[in-house]
């Protein structure tokens, strides 16, 4: 009788501390990408990256990171938001006369000896506004790194 009571008590304890398991919904590709990113961060912290170029960034309230980018030859310097949600590098063009453009440095393609017109016109809509402009190629500098023939978007109009 005592054995039966002990067995029942053990079973009750097992069910009282039951832990629900959740299925991992991440794909293998996502997992591998996360592992590669973690390895890059670890290597950077341990000083193992030889082609790592530090870029000085500032932050605004922990949600927006911005820093200098040089475009063209000679370099025209811009403070840009490092937006990980967009693959486009865009800066105000000297041909943009909206109030938003006029408050910032504007890229003057005519002053760059390495400027190459692309001819592609684009309109982008964001949750907070839109941008219209054209793609072009030029030299872009990030910290000590130089990217030759980088595609960029020169804005003709910005709205917010």
CSV table of N, CA and C in Angstrom, one decimal:
chain,number,residue,atom,x,y,z
A,1,UNK,N,0.8,-1.2,0.0
A,1,UNK,CA,0.0,0.0,0.0
A,1,UNK,C,0.9,1.3,0.0
A,2,UNK,N,1.9,1.2,0.8
A,2,UNK,CA,2.8,2.4,0.9
A,2,UNK,C,3.6,2.6,-0.5
A,3,UNK,N,3.9,1.4,-1.1
A,3,UNK,CA,4.6,1.5,-2.4
A,3,UNK,C,3.7,2.1,-3.4
A,4,UNK,N,2.4,1.8,-3.4
A,4,UNK,CA,1.4,2.3,-4.4
A,4,UNK,C,1.3,3.8,-4.1
A,5,UNK,N,1.3,4.2,-2.9
A,5,UNK,CA,1.1,5.7,-2.6
A,5,UNK,C,2.4,6.4,-3.0
A,6,UNK,N,3.6,5.9,-2.9
A,6,UNK,CA,4.8,6.5,-3.3
A,6,UNK,C,4.8,6.6,-4.8
A,7,UNK,N,4.4,5.6,-5.5
A,7,UNK,CA,4.4,5.6,-7.0
A,7,UNK,C,3.4,6.7,-7.5
A,8,UNK,N,2.2,6.7,-6.9
A,8,UNK,CA,1.2,7.8,-7.2
A,8,UNK,C,1.8,9.2,-7.0
A,9,UNK,N,2.5,9.3,-5.9
A,9,UNK,CA,3.1,10.6,-5.5
A,9,UNK,C,4.1,11.0,-6.5
A,10,UNK,N,5.0,10.1,-6.9
A,10,UNK,CA,6.0,10.3,-8.0
A,10,UNK,C,5.4,10.7,-9.3
A,11,UNK,N,4.3,10.0,-9.7
A,11,UNK,CA,3.6,10.3,-11.0
A,11,UNK,C,3.0,11.7,-10.9
A,12,UNK,N,2.4,12.1,-9.8
A,12,UNK,CA,1.9,13.4,-9.6
A,12,UNK,C,3.0,14.5,-9.7
A,13,UNK,N,4.1,14.2,-9.1
A,13,UNK,CA,5.2,15.2,-9.2
A,13,UNK,C,5.7,15.4,-10.6
A,14,UNK,N,5.8,14.3,-11.4
A,14,UNK,CA,6.2,14.3,-12.8
A,14,UNK,C,5.3,15.2,-13.6
A,15,UNK,N,4.0,15.1,-13.4
A,15,UNK,CA,3.1,15.9,-14.2
A,15,UNK,C,3.0,17.3,-13.7
A,16,UNK,N,3.3,17.5,-12.4
A,16,UNK,CA,3.3,18.9,-11.9
A,16,UNK,C,4.4,19.7,-12.5
A,17,UNK,N,5.5,19.1,-12.9
A,17,UNK,CA,6.7,19.8,-13.4
A,17,UNK,C,6.9,19.5,-14.9
A,18,UNK,N,5.8,19.3,-15.6
A,18,UNK,CA,5.9,19.0,-17.0
A,18,UNK,C,6.3,20.3,-17.8
A,19,UNK,N,7.2,20.2,-18.7
A,19,UNK,CA,7.7,21.3,-19.5
A,19,UNK,C,7.3,21.0,-20.9
A,20,UNK,N,6.6,22.0,-21.5
A,20,UNK,CA,6.2,21.9,-22.9
A,20,UNK,C,7.4,22.2,-23.8
A,21,UNK,N,7.6,21.5,-24.8
A,21,UNK,CA,8.6,21.7,-25.7
A,21,UNK,C,8.0,22.4,-26.9
A,22,UNK,N,8.8,23.4,-27.5
A,22,UNK,CA,8.4,24.1,-28.7
A,22,UNK,C,9.3,23.7,-29.8
A,23,UNK,N,8.6,23.5,-31.0
A,23,UNK,CA,9.4,23.1,-32.2
A,23,UNK,C,10.1,24.3,-32.7
A,24,UNK,N,11.4,24.1,-33.1
A,24,UNK,CA,12.2,25.1,-33.7
A,24,UNK,C,11.8,25.3,-35.1
A,25,UNK,N,11.3,26.5,-35.5
A,25,UNK,CA,10.7,26.7,-36.8
A,25,UNK,C,11.8,27.3,-37.8
A,26,UNK,N,13.0,27.6,-37.3
A,26,UNK,CA,14.0,28.2,-38.1
A,26,UNK,C,14.5,27.1,-39.1
A,27,UNK,N,14.7,27.6,-40.3
A,27,UNK,CA,15.3,26.7,-41.3
A,27,UNK,C,16.7,26.4,-41.1
A,28,UNK,N,17.3,25.4,-41.7
A,28,UNK,CA,18.7,25.1,-41.6
A,28,UNK,C,19.5,26.2,-42.2
A,29,UNK,N,19.0,26.8,-43.3
A,29,UNK,CA,19.8,27.9,-43.9
A,29,UNK,C,19.8,29.1,-42.9
A,30,UNK,N,18.7,29.4,-42.3
A,30,UNK,CA,18.7,30.5,-41.3
A,30,UNK,C,19.7,30.2,-40.1
A,31,UNK,N,19.6,29.0,-39.7
A,31,UNK,CA,20.5,28.6,-38.6
A,31,UNK,C,22.0,28.7,-39.0
A,32,UNK,N,22.3,28.3,-40.2
A,32,UNK,CA,23.7,28.4,-40.7
A,32,UNK,C,24.1,29.8,-40.8
A,33,UNK,N,23.2,30.7,-41.3
A,33,UNK,CA,23.6,32.1,-41.4
A,33,UNK,C,23.8,32.7,-40.1
A,34,UNK,N,23.0,32.4,-39.1
A,34,UNK,CA,23.2,32.9,-37.7
A,34,UNK,C,24.5,32.4,-37.1
A,35,UNK,N,24.9,31.2,-37.4
A,35,UNK,CA,26.1,30.6,-36.9
A,35,UNK,C,27.3,31.4,-37.6
A,36,UNK,N,27.2,31.6,-38.9
A,36,UNK,CA,28.3,32.4,-39.6
A,36,UNK,C,28.4,33.8,-39.0
A,37,UNK,N,27.3,34.4,-38.8
A,37,UNK,CA,27.3,35.8,-38.2
A,37,UNK,C,28.0,35.8,-36.8
A,38,UNK,N,27.6,34.8,-36.0
A,38,UNK,CA,28.2,34.7,-34.7
A,38,UNK,C,29.7,34.4,-34.7
A,39,UNK,N,30.1,33.6,-35.7
A,39,UNK,CA,31.6,33.4,-35.9
A,39,UNK,C,32.3,34.6,-36.3
A,40,UNK,N,31.7,35.4,-37.2
A,40,UNK,CA,32.3,36.7,-37.6
A,40,UNK,C,32.5,37.6,-36.4
A,41,UNK,N,31.4,37.7,-35.6
A,41,UNK,CA,31.5,38.6,-34.4
A,41,UNK,C,32.5,38.1,-33.4
A,42,UNK,N,32.6,36.8,-33.2
A,42,UNK,CA,33.6,36.2,-32.3
A,42,UNK,C,35.0,36.5,-32.9
A,43,UNK,N,35.2,36.3,-34.2
A,43,UNK,CA,36.5,36.6,-34.8
A,43,UNK,C,36.9,38.0,-34.6
A,44,UNK,N,35.9,38.9,-34.8
A,44,UNK,CA,36.2,40.3,-34.7
A,44,UNK,C,36.6,40.7,-33.2
A,45,UNK,N,35.9,40.1,-32.3
A,45,UNK,CA,36.3,40.3,-30.9
A,45,UNK,C,37.7,39.8,-30.5
A,46,UNK,N,38.0,38.7,-31.1
A,46,UNK,CA,39.3,38.1,-30.8
A,46,UNK,C,40.4,38.6,-31.7
A,47,UNK,N,40.1,39.6,-32.6
A,47,UNK,CA,41.1,40.2,-33.5
A,47,UNK,C,41.6,39.3,-34.6
A,48,UNK,N,40.8,38.3,-35.0
A,48,UNK,CA,41.3,37.3,-36.0
A,48,UNK,C,41.0,37.8,-37.4
A,49,UNK,N,40.1,38.8,-37.6
A,49,UNK,CA,39.8,39.3,-38.9
A,49,UNK,C,40.9,40.3,-39.4
A,50,UNK,N,41.5,39.9,-40.6
A,50,UNK,CA,42.6,40.8,-41.1
A,50,UNK,C,42.0,41.8,-42.0
A,51,UNK,N,40.8,41.6,-42.6
A,51,UNK,CA,40.3,42.6,-43.5
A,51,UNK,C,39.1,43.4,-42.9
A,52,UNK,N,39.1,43.4,-41.6
A,52,UNK,CA,38.0,44.1,-40.9
A,52,UNK,C,38.3,45.6,-40.8
A,53,UNK,N,37.4,46.4,-41.2
A,53,UNK,CA,37.6,47.9,-41.2
A,53,UNK,C,36.6,48.5,-40.3
A,54,UNK,N,37.1,49.1,-39.2
A,54,UNK,CA,36.2,49.8,-38.3
A,54,UNK,C,35.6,51.1,-38.9
A,55,UNK,N,34.4,51.3,-38.7
A,55,UNK,CA,33.7,52.6,-39.1
A,55,UNK,C,33.1,53.2,-37.9
A,56,UNK,N,33.5,54.5,-37.6
A,56,UNK,CA,32.9,55.2,-36.5
A,56,UNK,C,31.4,55.4,-36.7
A,57,UNK,N,30.6,54.9,-35.7
A,57,UNK,CA,29.2,55.1,-35.8
A,57,UNK,C,28.7,55.9,-34.6
A,58,UNK,N,27.6,56.7,-34.8
A,58,UNK,CA,26.9,57.3,-33.7
A,58,UNK,C,25.6,56.7,-33.6
A,59,UNK,N,24.9,56.8,-32.4
A,59,UNK,CA,23.6,56.2,-32.3
A,59,UNK,C,22.6,57.3,-31.8
A,60,UNK,N,21.4,57.1,-32.2
A,60,UNK,CA,20.3,58.0,-31.7
A,60,UNK,C,19.3,57.2,-31.0
A,61,UNK,N,19.3,57.3,-29.7
A,61,UNK,CA,18.3,56.6,-28.8
A,61,UNK,C,18.3,55.1,-29.0
A,62,UNK,N,19.5,54.6,-29.4
A,62,UNK,CA,19.6,53.1,-29.4
A,62,UNK,C,18.8,52.5,-30.6
A,63,UNK,N,18.2,53.2,-31.5
A,63,UNK,CA,17.4,52.7,-32.5
A,63,UNK,C,17.9,53.0,-33.9
A,64,UNK,N,18.8,54.0,-34.0
A,64,UNK,CA,19.3,54.5,-35.3
A,64,UNK,C,20.8,54.7,-35.2
A,65,UNK,N,21.5,54.1,-36.1
A,65,UNK,CA,22.9,54.3,-36.2
A,65,UNK,C,23.4,55.0,-37.4
A,66,UNK,N,24.2,56.0,-37.3
A,66,UNK,CA,24.6,56.8,-38.4
A,66,UNK,C,26.1,57.1,-38.3
A,67,UNK,N,26.7,57.3,-39.5
A,67,UNK,CA,28.1,57.6,-39.6
A,67,UNK,C,28.5,58.2,-40.9
A,68,UNK,N,29.8,58.5,-41.1
A,68,UNK,CA,30.3,59.1,-42.3
A,68,UNK,C,30.4,58.1,-43.4
A,69,UNK,N,30.1,58.6,-44.6
A,69,UNK,CA,30.4,57.9,-45.9
A,69,UNK,C,30.9,58.9,-46.9
A,70,UNK,N,32.0,58.6,-47.5
A,70,UNK,CA,32.6,59.4,-48.6
A,70,UNK,C,32.2,58.9,-49.9
A,71,UNK,N,31.7,59.8,-50.8
A,71,UNK,CA,31.3,59.4,-52.2
A,71,UNK,C,32.0,60.3,-53.2
A,72,UNK,N,32.5,59.7,-54.2
A,72,UNK,CA,33.1,60.5,-55.3
A,72,UNK,C,34.6,60.8,-55.2
A,73,UNK,N,35.2,61.4,-56.2
A,73,UNK,CA,36.6,61.8,-56.3
A,73,UNK,C,36.6,63.2,-56.8
A,74,UNK,N,37.0,64.2,-56.0
A,74,UNK,CA,37.4,64.1,-54.6
A,74,UNK,C,36.1,63.7,-53.7
A,75,UNK,N,36.4,63.3,-52.5
A,75,UNK,CA,35.4,62.8,-51.6
A,75,UNK,C,34.4,63.9,-51.2
A,76,UNK,N,33.1,63.5,-51.3
A,76,UNK,CA,32.1,64.4,-50.7
A,76,UNK,C,31.5,63.5,-49.5
A,77,UNK,N,31.5,64.1,-48.3
A,77,UNK,CA,31.2,63.4,-47.1
A,77,UNK,C,29.8,63.6,-46.7
A,78,UNK,N,29.1,62.5,-46.3
A,78,UNK,CA,27.7,62.5,-45.9
A,78,UNK,C,27.6,61.7,-44.6
A,79,UNK,N,26.7,62.1,-43.7
A,79,UNK,CA,26.3,61.4,-42.6
A,79,UNK,C,25.1,60.6,-43.0
A,80,UNK,N,25.2,59.2,-43.0
A,80,UNK,CA,24.1,58.4,-43.5
A,80,UNK,C,23.6,57.5,-42.3
A,81,UNK,N,22.4,57.1,-42.4
A,81,UNK,CA,21.8,56.1,-41.5
A,81,UNK,C,22.2,54.7,-42.0
A,82,UNK,N,22.8,53.9,-41.2
A,82,UNK,CA,23.1,52.5,-41.5
A,82,UNK,C,21.9,51.7,-41.3
A,83,UNK,N,21.1,51.6,-42.4
A,83,UNK,CA,19.8,50.9,-42.3
A,83,UNK,C,19.9,49.5,-42.7
A,84,UNK,N,19.8,48.6,-41.8
A,84,UNK,CA,19.9,47.2,-42.1
A,84,UNK,C,18.7,46.6,-42.8
A,85,UNK,N,17.6,47.4,-42.9
A,85,UNK,CA,16.4,47.0,-43.5
A,85,UNK,C,16.4,47.3,-45.0
A,86,UNK,N,17.4,48.0,-45.5
A,86,UNK,CA,17.4,48.4,-46.9
A,86,UNK,C,18.8,48.2,-47.4
A,87,UNK,N,18.9,47.8,-48.7
A,87,UNK,CA,20.2,47.5,-49.3
A,87,UNK,C,20.6,48.7,-50.1
A,88,UNK,N,19.8,49.8,-50.2
A,88,UNK,CA,20.1,50.9,-51.0
A,88,UNK,C,20.9,52.0,-50.2
A,89,UNK,N,22.0,52.5,-50.8
A,89,UNK,CA,22.7,53.6,-50.3
A,89,UNK,C,22.2,54.8,-51.1
A,90,UNK,N,21.5,55.7,-50.4
A,90,UNK,CA,21.0,56.9,-51.1
A,90,UNK,C,21.4,58.2,-50.3
A,91,UNK,N,21.7,59.2,-51.1
A,91,UNK,CA,22.0,60.5,-50.5
A,91,UNK,C,21.3,61.6,-51.3
A,92,UNK,N,21.1,62.7,-50.8
A,92,UNK,CA,20.4,63.8,-51.5
A,92,UNK,C,21.3,64.3,-52.7
A,93,UNK,N,20.7,64.5,-53.8
A,93,UNK,CA,21.4,65.0,-55.0
A,93,UNK,C,21.4,66.5,-54.9
A,94,UNK,N,22.4,67.1,-55.6
A,94,UNK,CA,22.4,68.6,-55.7
A,94,UNK,C,21.2,69.1,-56.5
A,95,UNK,N,20.5,68.2,-57.2
A,95,UNK,CA,19.3,68.6,-58.0
A,95,UNK,C,18.0,68.4,-57.2
A,96,UNK,N,18.1,68.1,-55.9
A,96,UNK,CA,17.0,67.9,-55.0
A,96,UNK,C,16.8,69.2,-54.2
A,97,UNK,N,15.6,69.8,-54.3
A,97,UNK,CA,15.3,71.1,-53.6
A,97,UNK,C,14.2,71.0,-52.6
A,98,UNK,N,13.8,69.8,-52.2
A,98,UNK,CA,12.8,69.7,-51.1
A,98,UNK,C,13.4,70.1,-49.8
A,99,UNK,N,12.6,70.5,-48.8
A,99,UNK,CA,13.2,71.0,-47.5
A,99,UNK,C,14.1,69.9,-46.9
A,100,UNK,N,13.7,68.6,-47.0
A,100,UNK,CA,14.5,67.6,-46.4
A,100,UNK,C,15.9,67.5,-47.1
A,101,UNK,N,15.9,67.7,-48.4
A,101,UNK,CA,17.3,67.6,-49.0
A,101,UNK,C,18.1,68.9,-48.7
A,102,UNK,N,17.5,70.0,-48.6
A,102,UNK,CA,18.2,71.2,-48.3
A,102,UNK,C,18.8,71.3,-46.9
A,103,UNK,N,18.3,70.4,-46.0
A,103,UNK,CA,18.9,70.4,-44.6
A,103,UNK,C,20.1,69.5,-44.6
A,104,UNK,N,20.5,68.9,-45.7
A,104,UNK,CA,21.7,67.9,-45.6
A,104,UNK,C,22.7,68.3,-46.7
A,105,UNK,N,23.9,67.7,-46.6
A,105,UNK,CA,24.8,67.8,-47.7
A,105,UNK,C,24.2,67.1,-48.9
A,106,UNK,N,24.5,67.7,-50.1
A,106,UNK,CA,23.9,67.1,-51.3
A,106,UNK,C,25.0,66.7,-52.2
A,107,UNK,N,24.9,65.5,-52.8
A,107,UNK,CA,25.9,64.9,-53.7
A,107,UNK,C,25.8,65.6,-55.1
A,108,UNK,N,27.0,66.1,-55.5
A,108,UNK,CA,27.1,66.8,-56.8
A,108,UNK,C,27.9,66.0,-57.7
A,109,UNK,N,27.2,65.3,-58.6
A,109,UNK,CA,27.9,64.3,-59.5
A,109,UNK,C,28.9,65.0,-60.4
A,110,UNK,N,28.6,66.3,-60.8
A,110,UNK,CA,29.5,67.0,-61.7
A,110,UNK,C,30.8,67.3,-61.0
A,111,UNK,N,30.9,67.2,-59.7
A,111,UNK,CA,32.2,67.5,-59.0
A,111,UNK,C,33.0,66.2,-58.9
A,112,UNK,N,32.5,65.1,-59.3
A,112,UNK,CA,33.2,63.8,-59.1
A,112,UNK,C,33.8,63.3,-60.4
A,113,UNK,N,35.1,63.1,-60.5
A,113,UNK,CA,35.7,62.5,-61.7
A,113,UNK,C,35.4,61.1,-61.9
A,114,UNK,N,34.9,60.4,-60.9
A,114,UNK,CA,34.7,58.9,-61.0
A,114,UNK,C,33.2,58.6,-61.1
A,115,UNK,N,32.4,59.6,-61.2
A,115,UNK,CA,30.9,59.4,-61.4
A,115,UNK,C,30.6,58.7,-62.7
A,116,UNK,N,29.7,57.8,-62.7
A,116,UNK,CA,29.2,57.1,-63.9
A,116,UNK,C,27.7,57.0,-63.8
A,117,UNK,N,27.0,57.7,-64.8
A,117,UNK,CA,25.5,57.6,-64.8
A,117,UNK,C,25.1,56.2,-65.1
A,118,UNK,N,24.0,55.8,-64.4
A,118,UNK,CA,23.4,54.4,-64.6
A,118,UNK,C,22.2,54.5,-65.5
A,119,UNK,N,21.4,55.6,-65.4
A,119,UNK,CA,20.2,55.8,-66.2
A,119,UNK,C,18.9,55.2,-65.6
A,120,UNK,N,19.0,54.5,-64.5
A,120,UNK,CA,17.8,53.9,-63.9
A,120,UNK,C,17.2,54.8,-62.9
A,121,UNK,N,15.9,55.1,-63.2
A,121,UNK,CA,15.2,56.0,-62.3
A,121,UNK,C,14.4,55.1,-61.4
A,122,UNK,N,14.2,55.5,-60.1
A,122,UNK,CA,13.5,54.7,-59.1
A,122,UNK,C,12.7,55.5,-58.2
A,123,UNK,N,11.6,54.9,-57.7
A,123,UNK,CA,10.7,55.5,-56.7
A,123,UNK,C,10.6,54.5,-55.6
A,124,UNK,N,10.9,54.9,-54.4
A,124,UNK,CA,10.8,53.9,-53.2
A,124,UNK,C,9.8,54.5,-52.2
A,125,UNK,N,8.9,53.7,-51.8
A,125,UNK,CA,8.0,54.1,-50.7
A,125,UNK,C,8.4,53.3,-49.4
A,126,UNK,N,8.5,54.1,-48.4
A,126,UNK,CA,8.8,53.6,-47.0
A,126,UNK,C,7.6,53.9,-46.2
A,127,UNK,N,7.6,53.3,-45.0
A,127,UNK,CA,6.5,53.5,-44.1
A,127,UNK,C,6.4,55.0,-43.6
A,128,UNK,N,7.5,55.7,-43.6
A,128,UNK,CA,7.6,57.0,-43.1
A,128,UNK,C,7.7,58.1,-44.3
A,129,UNK,N,7.7,57.7,-45.5
A,129,UNK,CA,7.8,58.6,-46.6
A,129,UNK,C,8.2,58.0,-47.9
A,130,UNK,N,8.7,58.8,-48.8
A,130,UNK,CA,9.1,58.2,-50.1
A,130,UNK,C,10.4,58.9,-50.6
A,131,UNK,N,11.0,58.3,-51.6
A,131,UNK,CA,12.2,58.9,-52.2
A,131,UNK,C,12.2,58.6,-53.7
A,132,UNK,N,12.5,59.6,-54.5
A,132,UNK,CA,12.5,59.5,-55.9
A,132,UNK,C,13.9,59.9,-56.4
A,133,UNK,N,14.5,59.2,-57.3
A,133,UNK,CA,15.8,59.6,-57.8
A,133,UNK,C,16.3,58.7,-58.9
A,134,UNK,N,17.6,58.6,-59.0
A,134,UNK,CA,18.3,57.8,-60.1
A,134,UNK,C,19.5,57.1,-59.5
A,135,UNK,N,19.8,56.0,-60.1
A,135,UNK,CA,20.9,55.2,-59.7
A,135,UNK,C,22.1,55.7,-60.5
A,136,UNK,N,23.3,55.7,-59.8
A,136,UNK,CA,24.6,56.0,-60.5
A,136,UNK,C,25.6,55.2,-59.8
A,137,UNK,N,26.8,55.2,-60.3
A,137,UNK,CA,28.0,54.5,-59.8
A,137,UNK,C,29.1,55.5,-59.4
A,138,UNK,N,29.7,55.3,-58.3
A,138,UNK,CA,30.9,56.1,-57.9
A,138,UNK,C,31.7,55.4,-56.9
A,139,UNK,N,32.8,56.0,-56.5
A,139,UNK,CA,33.7,55.5,-55.5
A,139,UNK,C,33.0,55.8,-54.1
A,140,UNK,N,32.9,54.8,-53.2
A,140,UNK,CA,32.4,55.0,-51.9
A,140,UNK,C,33.4,54.6,-50.9
A,141,UNK,N,33.6,55.4,-49.9
A,141,UNK,CA,34.6,55.2,-48.8
A,141,UNK,C,33.9,55.0,-47.5
A,142,UNK,N,34.2,53.9,-46.8
A,142,UNK,CA,33.7,53.6,-45.5
A,142,UNK,C,34.9,53.4,-44.6
A,143,UNK,N,35.2,54.3,-43.7
A,143,UNK,CA,36.4,54.2,-42.9
A,143,UNK,C,37.6,54.1,-43.8
A,144,UNK,N,38.5,53.1,-43.6
A,144,UNK,CA,39.7,53.0,-44.4
A,144,UNK,C,39.4,52.2,-45.7
A,145,UNK,N,38.2,51.7,-45.9
A,145,UNK,CA,37.9,50.9,-47.1
A,145,UNK,C,37.3,51.7,-48.2
A,146,UNK,N,37.7,51.4,-49.4
A,146,UNK,CA,37.2,52.1,-50.6
A,146,UNK,C,36.5,51.0,-51.5
A,147,UNK,N,35.3,51.4,-51.9
A,147,UNK,CA,34.6,50.5,-52.8
A,147,UNK,C,34.5,51.2,-54.2
A,148,UNK,N,35.1,50.6,-55.2
A,148,UNK,CA,35.1,51.2,-56.5
A,148,UNK,C,33.8,50.8,-57.3
A,149,UNK,N,33.2,51.8,-58.0
A,149,UNK,CA,32.0,51.5,-58.8
A,149,UNK,C,30.8,51.0,-58.0
A,150,UNK,N,30.6,51.6,-56.8
A,150,UNK,CA,29.5,51.2,-56.0
A,150,UNK,C,28.2,51.9,-56.5
A,151,UNK,N,27.1,51.1,-56.6
A,151,UNK,CA,25.8,51.7,-57.0
A,151,UNK,C,25.3,52.5,-55.9
A,152,UNK,N,24.7,53.6,-56.2
A,152,UNK,CA,24.1,54.5,-55.2
A,152,UNK,C,22.9,55.1,-55.8
A,153,UNK,N,22.0,55.6,-54.9
A,153,UNK,CA,20.8,56.3,-55.4
A,153,UNK,C,20.9,57.8,-55.0
A,154,UNK,N,20.9,58.7,-56.0
A,154,UNK,CA,20.9,60.1,-55.8
A,154,UNK,C,19.5,60.6,-55.8
A,155,UNK,N,19.0,61.2,-54.8
A,155,UNK,CA,17.6,61.5,-54.7
A,155,UNK,C,17.3,62.8,-55.4
A,156,UNK,N,16.1,62.9,-56.0
A,156,UNK,CA,15.6,64.1,-56.6
A,156,UNK,C,14.5,64.7,-55.8
A,157,UNK,N,13.8,63.9,-55.0
A,157,UNK,CA,12.9,64.4,-54.0
A,157,UNK,C,12.7,63.4,-52.9
A,158,UNK,N,12.5,64.0,-51.7
A,158,UNK,CA,12.3,63.2,-50.5
A,158,UNK,C,11.0,63.7,-49.8
A,159,UNK,N,10.2,62.8,-49.3
A,159,UNK,CA,9.1,63.3,-48.4
A,159,UNK,C,9.1,62.4,-47.2
A,160,UNK,N,8.6,63.0,-46.1
A,160,UNK,CA,8.5,62.3,-44.9
A,160,UNK,C,7.2,62.5,-44.2
